[in-house]
Short mmCIF file of N, CA and C in Angstrom, two decimals:
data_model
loop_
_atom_site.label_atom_id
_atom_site.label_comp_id
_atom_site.label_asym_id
_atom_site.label_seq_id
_atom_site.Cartn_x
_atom_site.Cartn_y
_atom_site.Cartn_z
N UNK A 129 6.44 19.20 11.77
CA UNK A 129 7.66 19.94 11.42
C UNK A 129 8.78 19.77 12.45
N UNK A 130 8.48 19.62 13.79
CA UNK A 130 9.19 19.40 15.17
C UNK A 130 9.71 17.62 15.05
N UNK A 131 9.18 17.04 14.42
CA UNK A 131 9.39 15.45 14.53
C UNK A 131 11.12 15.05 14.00
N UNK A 132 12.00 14.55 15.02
CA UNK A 132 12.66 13.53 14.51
C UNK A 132 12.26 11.89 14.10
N UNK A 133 12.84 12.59 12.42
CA UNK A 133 12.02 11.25 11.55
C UNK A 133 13.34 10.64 10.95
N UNK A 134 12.99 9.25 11.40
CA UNK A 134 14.53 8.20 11.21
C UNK A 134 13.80 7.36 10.96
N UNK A 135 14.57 6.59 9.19
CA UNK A 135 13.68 5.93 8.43
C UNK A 135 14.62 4.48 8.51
N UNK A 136 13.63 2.98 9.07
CA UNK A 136 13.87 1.64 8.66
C UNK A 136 14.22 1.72 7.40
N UNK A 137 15.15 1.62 6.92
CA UNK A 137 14.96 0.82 5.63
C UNK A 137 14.99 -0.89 5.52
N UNK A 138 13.69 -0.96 5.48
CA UNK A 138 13.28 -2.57 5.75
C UNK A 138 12.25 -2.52 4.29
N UNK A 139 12.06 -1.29 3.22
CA UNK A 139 11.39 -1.79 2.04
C UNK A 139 12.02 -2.87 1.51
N UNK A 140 11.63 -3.03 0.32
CA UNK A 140 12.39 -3.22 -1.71
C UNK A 140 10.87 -3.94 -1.53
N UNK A 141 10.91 -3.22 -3.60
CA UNK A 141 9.91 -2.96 -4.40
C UNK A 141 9.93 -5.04 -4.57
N UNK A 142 8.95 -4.94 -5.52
CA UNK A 142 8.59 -6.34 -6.14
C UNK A 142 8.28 -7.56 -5.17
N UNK A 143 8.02 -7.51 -4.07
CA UNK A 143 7.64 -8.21 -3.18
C UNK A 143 6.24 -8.12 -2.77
N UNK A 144 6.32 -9.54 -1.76
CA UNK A 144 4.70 -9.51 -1.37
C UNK A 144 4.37 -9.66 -0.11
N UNK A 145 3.28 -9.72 0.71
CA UNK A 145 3.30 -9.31 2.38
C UNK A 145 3.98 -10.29 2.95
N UNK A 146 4.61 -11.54 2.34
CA UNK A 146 5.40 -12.78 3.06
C UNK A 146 6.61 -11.65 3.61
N UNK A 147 7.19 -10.94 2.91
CA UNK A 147 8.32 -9.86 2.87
C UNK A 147 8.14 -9.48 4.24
N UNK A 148 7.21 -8.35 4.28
CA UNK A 148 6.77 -7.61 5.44
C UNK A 148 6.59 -8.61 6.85
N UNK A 149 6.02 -9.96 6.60
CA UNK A 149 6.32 -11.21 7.99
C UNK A 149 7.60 -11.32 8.35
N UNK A 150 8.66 -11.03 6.74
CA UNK A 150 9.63 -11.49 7.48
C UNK A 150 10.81 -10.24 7.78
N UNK A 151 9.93 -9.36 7.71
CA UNK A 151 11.20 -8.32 8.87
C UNK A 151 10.32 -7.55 9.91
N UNK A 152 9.38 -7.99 9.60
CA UNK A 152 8.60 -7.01 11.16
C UNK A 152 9.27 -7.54 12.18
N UNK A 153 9.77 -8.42 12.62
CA UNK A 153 10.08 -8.62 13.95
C UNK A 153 11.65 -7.69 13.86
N UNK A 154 12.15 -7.51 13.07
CA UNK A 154 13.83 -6.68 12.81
C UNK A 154 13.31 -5.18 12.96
N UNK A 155 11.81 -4.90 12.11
CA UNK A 155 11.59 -3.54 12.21
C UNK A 155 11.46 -3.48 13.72
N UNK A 156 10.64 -4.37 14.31
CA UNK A 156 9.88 -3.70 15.63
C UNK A 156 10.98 -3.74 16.54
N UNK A 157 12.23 -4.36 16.21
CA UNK A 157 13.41 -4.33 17.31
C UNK A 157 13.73 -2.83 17.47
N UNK A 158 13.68 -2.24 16.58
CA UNK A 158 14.18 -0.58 16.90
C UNK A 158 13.00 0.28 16.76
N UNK A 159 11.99 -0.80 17.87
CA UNK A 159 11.19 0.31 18.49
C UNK A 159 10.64 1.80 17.75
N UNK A 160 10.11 1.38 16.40
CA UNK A 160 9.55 2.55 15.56
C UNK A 160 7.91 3.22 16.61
N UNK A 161 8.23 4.47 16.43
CA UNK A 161 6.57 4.80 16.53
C UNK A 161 5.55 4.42 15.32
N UNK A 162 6.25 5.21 14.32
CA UNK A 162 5.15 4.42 13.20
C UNK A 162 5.46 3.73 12.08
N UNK A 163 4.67 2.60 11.78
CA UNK A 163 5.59 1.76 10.44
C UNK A 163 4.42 2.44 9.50
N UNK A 164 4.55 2.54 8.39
CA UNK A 164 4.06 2.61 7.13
C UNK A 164 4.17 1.41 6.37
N UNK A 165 3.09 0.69 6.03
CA UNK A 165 3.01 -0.55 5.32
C UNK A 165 2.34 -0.55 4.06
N UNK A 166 2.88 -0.64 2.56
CA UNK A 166 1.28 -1.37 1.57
C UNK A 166 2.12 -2.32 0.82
N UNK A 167 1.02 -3.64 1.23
CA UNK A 167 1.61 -4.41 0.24
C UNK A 167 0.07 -5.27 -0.55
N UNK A 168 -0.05 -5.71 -1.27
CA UNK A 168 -0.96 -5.75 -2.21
C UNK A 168 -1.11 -5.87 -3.87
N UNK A 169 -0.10 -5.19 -4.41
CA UNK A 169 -0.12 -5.44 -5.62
C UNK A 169 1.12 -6.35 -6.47
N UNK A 170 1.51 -6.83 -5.65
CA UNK A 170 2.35 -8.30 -6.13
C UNK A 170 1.88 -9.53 -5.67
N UNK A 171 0.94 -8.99 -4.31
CA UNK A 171 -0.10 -10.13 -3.66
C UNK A 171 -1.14 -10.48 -4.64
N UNK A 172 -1.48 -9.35 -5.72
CA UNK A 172 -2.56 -9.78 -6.86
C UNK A 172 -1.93 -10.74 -8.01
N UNK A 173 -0.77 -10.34 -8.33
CA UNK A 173 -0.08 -11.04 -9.23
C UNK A 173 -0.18 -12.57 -9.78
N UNK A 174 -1.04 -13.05 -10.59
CA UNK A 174 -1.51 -14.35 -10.63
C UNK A 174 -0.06 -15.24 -10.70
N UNK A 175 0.95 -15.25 -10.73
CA UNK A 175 2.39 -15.75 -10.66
C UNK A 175 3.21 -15.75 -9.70
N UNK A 176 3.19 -14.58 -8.82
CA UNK A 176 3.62 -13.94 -7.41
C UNK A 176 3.32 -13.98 -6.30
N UNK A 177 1.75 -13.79 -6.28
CA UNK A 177 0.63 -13.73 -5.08
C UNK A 177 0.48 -15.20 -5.11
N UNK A 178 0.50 -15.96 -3.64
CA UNK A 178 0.12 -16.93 -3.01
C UNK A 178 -0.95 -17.40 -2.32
N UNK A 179 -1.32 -15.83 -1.72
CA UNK A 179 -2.44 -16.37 -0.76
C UNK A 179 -3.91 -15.85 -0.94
N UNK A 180 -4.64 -16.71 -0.66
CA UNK A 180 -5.96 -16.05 -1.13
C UNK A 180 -6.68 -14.44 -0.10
N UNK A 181 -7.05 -14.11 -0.58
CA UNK A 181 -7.44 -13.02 -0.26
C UNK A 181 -7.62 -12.65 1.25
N UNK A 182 -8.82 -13.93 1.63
CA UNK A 182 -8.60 -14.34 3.09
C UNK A 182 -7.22 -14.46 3.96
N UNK A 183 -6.27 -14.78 2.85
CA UNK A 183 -5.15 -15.39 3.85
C UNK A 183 -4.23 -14.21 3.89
N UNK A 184 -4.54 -13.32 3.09
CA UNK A 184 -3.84 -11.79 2.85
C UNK A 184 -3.96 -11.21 4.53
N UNK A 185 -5.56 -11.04 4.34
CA UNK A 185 -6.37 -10.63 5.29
C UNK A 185 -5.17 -10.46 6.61
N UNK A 186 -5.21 -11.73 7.03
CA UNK A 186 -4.70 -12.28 8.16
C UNK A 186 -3.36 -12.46 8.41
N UNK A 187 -2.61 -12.65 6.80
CA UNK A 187 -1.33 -12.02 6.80
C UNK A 187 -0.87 -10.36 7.61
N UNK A 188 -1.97 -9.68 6.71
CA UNK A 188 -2.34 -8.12 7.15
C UNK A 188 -2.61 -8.08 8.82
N UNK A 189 -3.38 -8.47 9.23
CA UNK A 189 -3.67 -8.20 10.76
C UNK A 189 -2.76 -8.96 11.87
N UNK A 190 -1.57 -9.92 11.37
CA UNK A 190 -0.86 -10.36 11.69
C UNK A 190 0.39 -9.20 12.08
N UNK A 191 0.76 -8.50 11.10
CA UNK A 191 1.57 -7.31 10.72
C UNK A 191 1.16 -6.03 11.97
N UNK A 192 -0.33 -5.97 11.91
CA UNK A 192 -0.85 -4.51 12.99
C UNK A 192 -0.81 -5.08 14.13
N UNK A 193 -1.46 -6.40 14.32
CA UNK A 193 -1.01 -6.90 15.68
C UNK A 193 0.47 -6.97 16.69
N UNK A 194 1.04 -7.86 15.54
CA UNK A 194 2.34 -7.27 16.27
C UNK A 194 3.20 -6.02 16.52
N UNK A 195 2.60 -4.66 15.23
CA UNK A 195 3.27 -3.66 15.60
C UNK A 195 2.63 -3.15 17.27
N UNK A 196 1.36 -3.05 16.80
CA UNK A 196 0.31 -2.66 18.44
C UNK A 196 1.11 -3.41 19.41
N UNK A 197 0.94 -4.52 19.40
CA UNK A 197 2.00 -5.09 20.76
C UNK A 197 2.95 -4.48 21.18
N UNK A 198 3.97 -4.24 19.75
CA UNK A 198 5.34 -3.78 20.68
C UNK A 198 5.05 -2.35 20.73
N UNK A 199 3.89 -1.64 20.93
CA UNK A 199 3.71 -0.20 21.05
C UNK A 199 3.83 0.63 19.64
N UNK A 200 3.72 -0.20 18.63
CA UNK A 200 4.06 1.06 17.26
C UNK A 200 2.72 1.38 16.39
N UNK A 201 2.45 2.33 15.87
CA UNK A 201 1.42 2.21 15.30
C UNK A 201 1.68 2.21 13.98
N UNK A 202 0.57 2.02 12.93
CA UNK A 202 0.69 1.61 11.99
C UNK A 202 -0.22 2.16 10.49
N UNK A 203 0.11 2.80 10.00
CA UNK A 203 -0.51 3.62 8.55
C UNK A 203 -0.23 2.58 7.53
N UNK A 204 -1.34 1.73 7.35
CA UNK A 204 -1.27 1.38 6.08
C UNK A 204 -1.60 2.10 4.80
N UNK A 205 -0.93 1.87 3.70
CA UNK A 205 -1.03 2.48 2.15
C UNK A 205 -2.11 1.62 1.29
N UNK A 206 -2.93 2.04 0.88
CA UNK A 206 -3.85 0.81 -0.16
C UNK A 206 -3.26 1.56 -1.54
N UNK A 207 -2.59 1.20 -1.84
CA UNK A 207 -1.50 1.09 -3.17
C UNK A 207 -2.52 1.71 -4.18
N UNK A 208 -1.60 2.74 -5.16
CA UNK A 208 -2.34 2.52 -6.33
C UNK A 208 -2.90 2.04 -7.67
N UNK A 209 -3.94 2.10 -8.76
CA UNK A 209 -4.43 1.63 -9.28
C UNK A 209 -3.35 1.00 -10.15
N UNK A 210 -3.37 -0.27 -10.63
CA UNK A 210 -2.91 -0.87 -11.45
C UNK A 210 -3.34 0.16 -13.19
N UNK A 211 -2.54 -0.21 -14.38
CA UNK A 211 -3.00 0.23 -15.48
C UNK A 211 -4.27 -0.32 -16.01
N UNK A 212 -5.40 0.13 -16.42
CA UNK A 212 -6.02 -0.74 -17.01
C UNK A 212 -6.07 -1.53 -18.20
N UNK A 213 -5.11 -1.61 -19.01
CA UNK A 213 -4.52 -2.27 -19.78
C UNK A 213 -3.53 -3.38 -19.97
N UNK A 214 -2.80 -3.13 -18.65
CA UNK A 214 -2.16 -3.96 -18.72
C UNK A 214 -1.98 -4.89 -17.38
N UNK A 215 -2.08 -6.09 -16.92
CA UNK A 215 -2.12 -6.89 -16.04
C UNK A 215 -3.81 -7.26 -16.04
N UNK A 216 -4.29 -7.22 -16.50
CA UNK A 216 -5.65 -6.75 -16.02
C UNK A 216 -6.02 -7.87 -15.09
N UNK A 217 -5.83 -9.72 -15.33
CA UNK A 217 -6.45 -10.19 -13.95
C UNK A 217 -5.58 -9.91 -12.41
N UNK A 218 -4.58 -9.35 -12.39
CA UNK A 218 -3.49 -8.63 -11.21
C UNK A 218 -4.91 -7.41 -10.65
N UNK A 219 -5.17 -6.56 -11.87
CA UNK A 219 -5.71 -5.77 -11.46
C UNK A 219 -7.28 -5.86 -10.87
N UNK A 220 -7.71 -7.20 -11.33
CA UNK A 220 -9.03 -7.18 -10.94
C UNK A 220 -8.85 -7.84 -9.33
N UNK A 221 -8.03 -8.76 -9.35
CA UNK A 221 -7.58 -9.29 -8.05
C UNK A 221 -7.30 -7.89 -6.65
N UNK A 222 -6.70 -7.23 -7.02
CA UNK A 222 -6.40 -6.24 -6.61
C UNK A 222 -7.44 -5.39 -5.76
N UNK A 223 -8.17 -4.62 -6.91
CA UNK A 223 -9.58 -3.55 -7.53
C UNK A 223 -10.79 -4.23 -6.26
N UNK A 224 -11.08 -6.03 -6.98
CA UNK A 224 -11.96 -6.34 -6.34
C UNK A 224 -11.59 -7.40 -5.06
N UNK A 225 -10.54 -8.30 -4.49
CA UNK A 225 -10.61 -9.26 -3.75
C UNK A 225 -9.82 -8.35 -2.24
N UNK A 226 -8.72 -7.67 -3.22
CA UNK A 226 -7.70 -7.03 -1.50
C UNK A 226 -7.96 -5.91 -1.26
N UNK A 227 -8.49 -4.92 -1.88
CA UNK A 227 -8.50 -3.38 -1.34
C UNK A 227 -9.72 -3.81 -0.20
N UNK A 228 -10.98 -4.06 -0.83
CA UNK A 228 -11.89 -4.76 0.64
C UNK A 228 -10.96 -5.14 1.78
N UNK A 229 -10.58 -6.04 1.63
CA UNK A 229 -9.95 -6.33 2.59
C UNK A 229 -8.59 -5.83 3.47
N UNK A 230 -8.35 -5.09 2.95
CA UNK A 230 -7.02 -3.86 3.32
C UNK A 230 -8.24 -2.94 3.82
N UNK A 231 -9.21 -2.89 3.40
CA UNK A 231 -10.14 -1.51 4.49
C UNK A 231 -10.73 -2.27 5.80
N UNK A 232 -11.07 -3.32 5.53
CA UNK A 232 -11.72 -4.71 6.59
C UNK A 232 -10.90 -4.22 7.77
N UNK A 233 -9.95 -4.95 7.05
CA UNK A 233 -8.76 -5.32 8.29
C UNK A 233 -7.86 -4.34 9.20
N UNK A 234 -8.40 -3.25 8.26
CA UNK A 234 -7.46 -2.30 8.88
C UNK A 234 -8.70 -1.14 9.92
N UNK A 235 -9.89 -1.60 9.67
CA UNK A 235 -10.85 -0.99 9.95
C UNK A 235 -11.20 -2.06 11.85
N UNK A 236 -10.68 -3.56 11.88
CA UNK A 236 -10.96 -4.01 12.93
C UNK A 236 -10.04 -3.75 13.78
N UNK A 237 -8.58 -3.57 13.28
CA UNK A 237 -7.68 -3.66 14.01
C UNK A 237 -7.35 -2.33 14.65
N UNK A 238 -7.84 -1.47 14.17
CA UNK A 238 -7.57 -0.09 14.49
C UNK A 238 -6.61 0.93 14.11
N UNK A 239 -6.37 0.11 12.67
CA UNK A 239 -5.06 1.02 12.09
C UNK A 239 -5.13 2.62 11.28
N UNK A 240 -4.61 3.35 11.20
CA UNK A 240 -4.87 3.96 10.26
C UNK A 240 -4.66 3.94 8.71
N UNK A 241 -5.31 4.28 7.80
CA UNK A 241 -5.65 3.48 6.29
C UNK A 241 -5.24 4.79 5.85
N UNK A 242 -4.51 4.94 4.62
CA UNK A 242 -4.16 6.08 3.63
C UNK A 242 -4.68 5.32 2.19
N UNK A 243 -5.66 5.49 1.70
CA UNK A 243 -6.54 5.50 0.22
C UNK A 243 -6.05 5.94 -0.64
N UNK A 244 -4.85 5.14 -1.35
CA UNK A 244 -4.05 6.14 -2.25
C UNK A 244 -4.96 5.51 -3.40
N UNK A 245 -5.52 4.63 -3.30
CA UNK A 245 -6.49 4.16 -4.63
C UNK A 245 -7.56 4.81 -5.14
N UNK A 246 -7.63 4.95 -4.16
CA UNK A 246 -8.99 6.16 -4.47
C UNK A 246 -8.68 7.10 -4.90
N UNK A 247 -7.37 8.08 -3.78
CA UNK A 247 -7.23 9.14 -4.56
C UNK A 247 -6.83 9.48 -5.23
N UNK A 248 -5.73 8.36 -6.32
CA UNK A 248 -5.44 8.28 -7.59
C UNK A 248 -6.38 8.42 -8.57
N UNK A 249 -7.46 7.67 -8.19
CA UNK A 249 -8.67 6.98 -8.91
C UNK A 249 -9.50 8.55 -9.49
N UNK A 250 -9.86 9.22 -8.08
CA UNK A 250 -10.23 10.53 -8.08
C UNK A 250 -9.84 11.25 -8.84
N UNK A 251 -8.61 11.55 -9.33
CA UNK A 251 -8.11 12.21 -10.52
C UNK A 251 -8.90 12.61 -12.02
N UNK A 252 -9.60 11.90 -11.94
CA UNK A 252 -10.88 11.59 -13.06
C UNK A 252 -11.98 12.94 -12.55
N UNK A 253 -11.87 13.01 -11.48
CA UNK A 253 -12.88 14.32 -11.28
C UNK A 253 -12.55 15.80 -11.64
N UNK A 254 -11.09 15.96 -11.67
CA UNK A 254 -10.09 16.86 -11.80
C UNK A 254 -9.95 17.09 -13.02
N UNK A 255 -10.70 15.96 -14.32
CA UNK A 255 -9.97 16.03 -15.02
C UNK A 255 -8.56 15.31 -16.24
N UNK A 256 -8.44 14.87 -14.97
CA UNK A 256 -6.78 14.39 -15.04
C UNK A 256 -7.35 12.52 -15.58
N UNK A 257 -6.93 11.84 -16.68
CA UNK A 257 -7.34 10.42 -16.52
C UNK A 257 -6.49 9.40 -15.56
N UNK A 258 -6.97 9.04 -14.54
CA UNK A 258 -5.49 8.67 -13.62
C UNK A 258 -4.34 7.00 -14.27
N UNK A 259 -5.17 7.03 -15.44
CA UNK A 259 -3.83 6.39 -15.68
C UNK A 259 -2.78 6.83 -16.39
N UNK A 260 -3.13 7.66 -16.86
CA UNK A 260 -2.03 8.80 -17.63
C UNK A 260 -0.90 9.24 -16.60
N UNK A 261 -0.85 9.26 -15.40
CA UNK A 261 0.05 9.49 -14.79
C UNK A 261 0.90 8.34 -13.84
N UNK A 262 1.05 6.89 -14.28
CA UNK A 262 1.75 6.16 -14.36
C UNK A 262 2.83 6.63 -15.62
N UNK A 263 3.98 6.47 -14.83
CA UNK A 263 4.98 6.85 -15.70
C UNK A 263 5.49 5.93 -16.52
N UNK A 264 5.29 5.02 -16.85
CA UNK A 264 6.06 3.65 -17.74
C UNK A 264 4.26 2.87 -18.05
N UNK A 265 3.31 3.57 -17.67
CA UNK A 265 1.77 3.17 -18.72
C UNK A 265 1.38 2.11 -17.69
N UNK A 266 2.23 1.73 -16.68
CA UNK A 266 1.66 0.51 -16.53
C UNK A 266 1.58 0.00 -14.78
N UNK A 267 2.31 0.55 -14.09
CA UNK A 267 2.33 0.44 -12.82
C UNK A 267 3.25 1.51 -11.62
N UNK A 268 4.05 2.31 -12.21
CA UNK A 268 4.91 3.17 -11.41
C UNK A 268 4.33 4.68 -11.64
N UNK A 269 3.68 5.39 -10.37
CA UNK A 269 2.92 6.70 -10.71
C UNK A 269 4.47 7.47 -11.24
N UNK A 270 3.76 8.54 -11.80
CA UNK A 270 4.69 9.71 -12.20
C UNK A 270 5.15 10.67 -11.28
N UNK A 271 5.23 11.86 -11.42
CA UNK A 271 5.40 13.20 -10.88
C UNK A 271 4.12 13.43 -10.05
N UNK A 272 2.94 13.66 -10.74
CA UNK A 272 1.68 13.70 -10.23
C UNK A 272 0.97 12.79 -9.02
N UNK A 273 1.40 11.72 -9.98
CA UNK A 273 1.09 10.08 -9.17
C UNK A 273 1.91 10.44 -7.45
N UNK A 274 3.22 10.58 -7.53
CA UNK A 274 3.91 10.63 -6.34
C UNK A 274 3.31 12.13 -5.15
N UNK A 275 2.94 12.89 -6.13
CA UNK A 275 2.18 13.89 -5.01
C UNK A 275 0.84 13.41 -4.70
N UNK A 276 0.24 12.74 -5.18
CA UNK A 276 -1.16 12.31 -4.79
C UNK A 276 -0.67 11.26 -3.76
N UNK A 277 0.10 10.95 -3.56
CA UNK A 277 0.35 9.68 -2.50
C UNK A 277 1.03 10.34 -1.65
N UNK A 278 1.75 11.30 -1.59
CA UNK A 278 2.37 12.29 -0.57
C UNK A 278 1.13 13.15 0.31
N UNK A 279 0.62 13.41 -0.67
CA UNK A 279 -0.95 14.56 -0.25
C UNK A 279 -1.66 13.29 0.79
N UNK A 280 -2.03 11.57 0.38
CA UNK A 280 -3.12 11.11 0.93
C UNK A 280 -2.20 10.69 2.11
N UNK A 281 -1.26 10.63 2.28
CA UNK A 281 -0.54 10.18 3.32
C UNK A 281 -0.22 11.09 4.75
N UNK A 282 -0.55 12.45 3.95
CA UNK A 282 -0.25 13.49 4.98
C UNK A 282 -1.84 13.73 5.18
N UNK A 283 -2.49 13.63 4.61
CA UNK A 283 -3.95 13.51 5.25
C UNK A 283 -4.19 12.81 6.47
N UNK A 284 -3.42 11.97 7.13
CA UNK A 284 -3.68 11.36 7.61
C UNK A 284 -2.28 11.77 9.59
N UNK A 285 -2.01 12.74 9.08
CA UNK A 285 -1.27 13.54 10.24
C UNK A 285 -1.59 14.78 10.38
N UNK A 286 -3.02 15.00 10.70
CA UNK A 286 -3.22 16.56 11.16
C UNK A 286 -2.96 17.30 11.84
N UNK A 287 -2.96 18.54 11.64
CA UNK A 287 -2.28 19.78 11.63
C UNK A 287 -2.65 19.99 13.31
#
């Protein structure tokens, strides 16, 4: 609640971790304490995504390395679930080749990981079917969707 919080704007949507290579060195010039990173689901994209899973990997630990260097730390996002209807080899790419490896990598390097996949996914226990709360059916969460990623993100700054 005490934190001055001053936000990079170094996103935009529809991109893939080549993006994130190429402004980390602009982000880390103004000396952030923490970057927030997920990139992954345009990396699945059989049209978009370039690199194999492995090369994600290392894309990824490329990114924590250099924030750790210049002193910043780093919360990665593991994005949420694709629709299951629609994209589906995006989504299996996704589901099964990068979330592994977004926990791998973020598990050697010492980053901290926010599981928004899961806890989208989780929604199913509640009740709730979690793809019903993609707002356009197919990849952008809703109302719901955006508090479940607010909730797993603040999980991860305790009280």
């Amino acid at each position: 609640p005490k934190s001055d919080i001053q936000v990079i704007e170094a996103y935009r949507g529809g991109v893939t971790i080549d993006y994130g290579l190429e402004q980390i060195d602009e982000v880390l010039s103004a000396k952030p304490d923490l970057i927030i990173a997920s990139f992954g689901v345009n990396d699945a994209a059989p049209r978009v995504g370039k690199r194999s899973p492995q090369q994600f990997g290392e894309a990824m630990a490329t990114l924590l390395d250099k924030s750790k260097t210049a002193g910043s730390d780093t919360l990665w996002v593991v994005p949420f679930p694709l629709s299951p209807w629609m994209n589906i080899p995006q989504a299996a790419v996704l589901d099964d080749k990068l979330i592994p490896v977004m926990h791998h990598t973020a598990a050697t390097h010492c980053a901290a990981l926010a599981d928004v996949h899961t806890a989208f996914r989780n929604l199913d226990s509640r009740g709730i079917p979690w793809w019903s709360q993609h707002h356009n059916w197919h990849n952008h969460p809703g109302n719901l969707g955006h508090l479940v990623y607010a909730e797993t993100l603040l999980l991860c700054f305790p009280k």
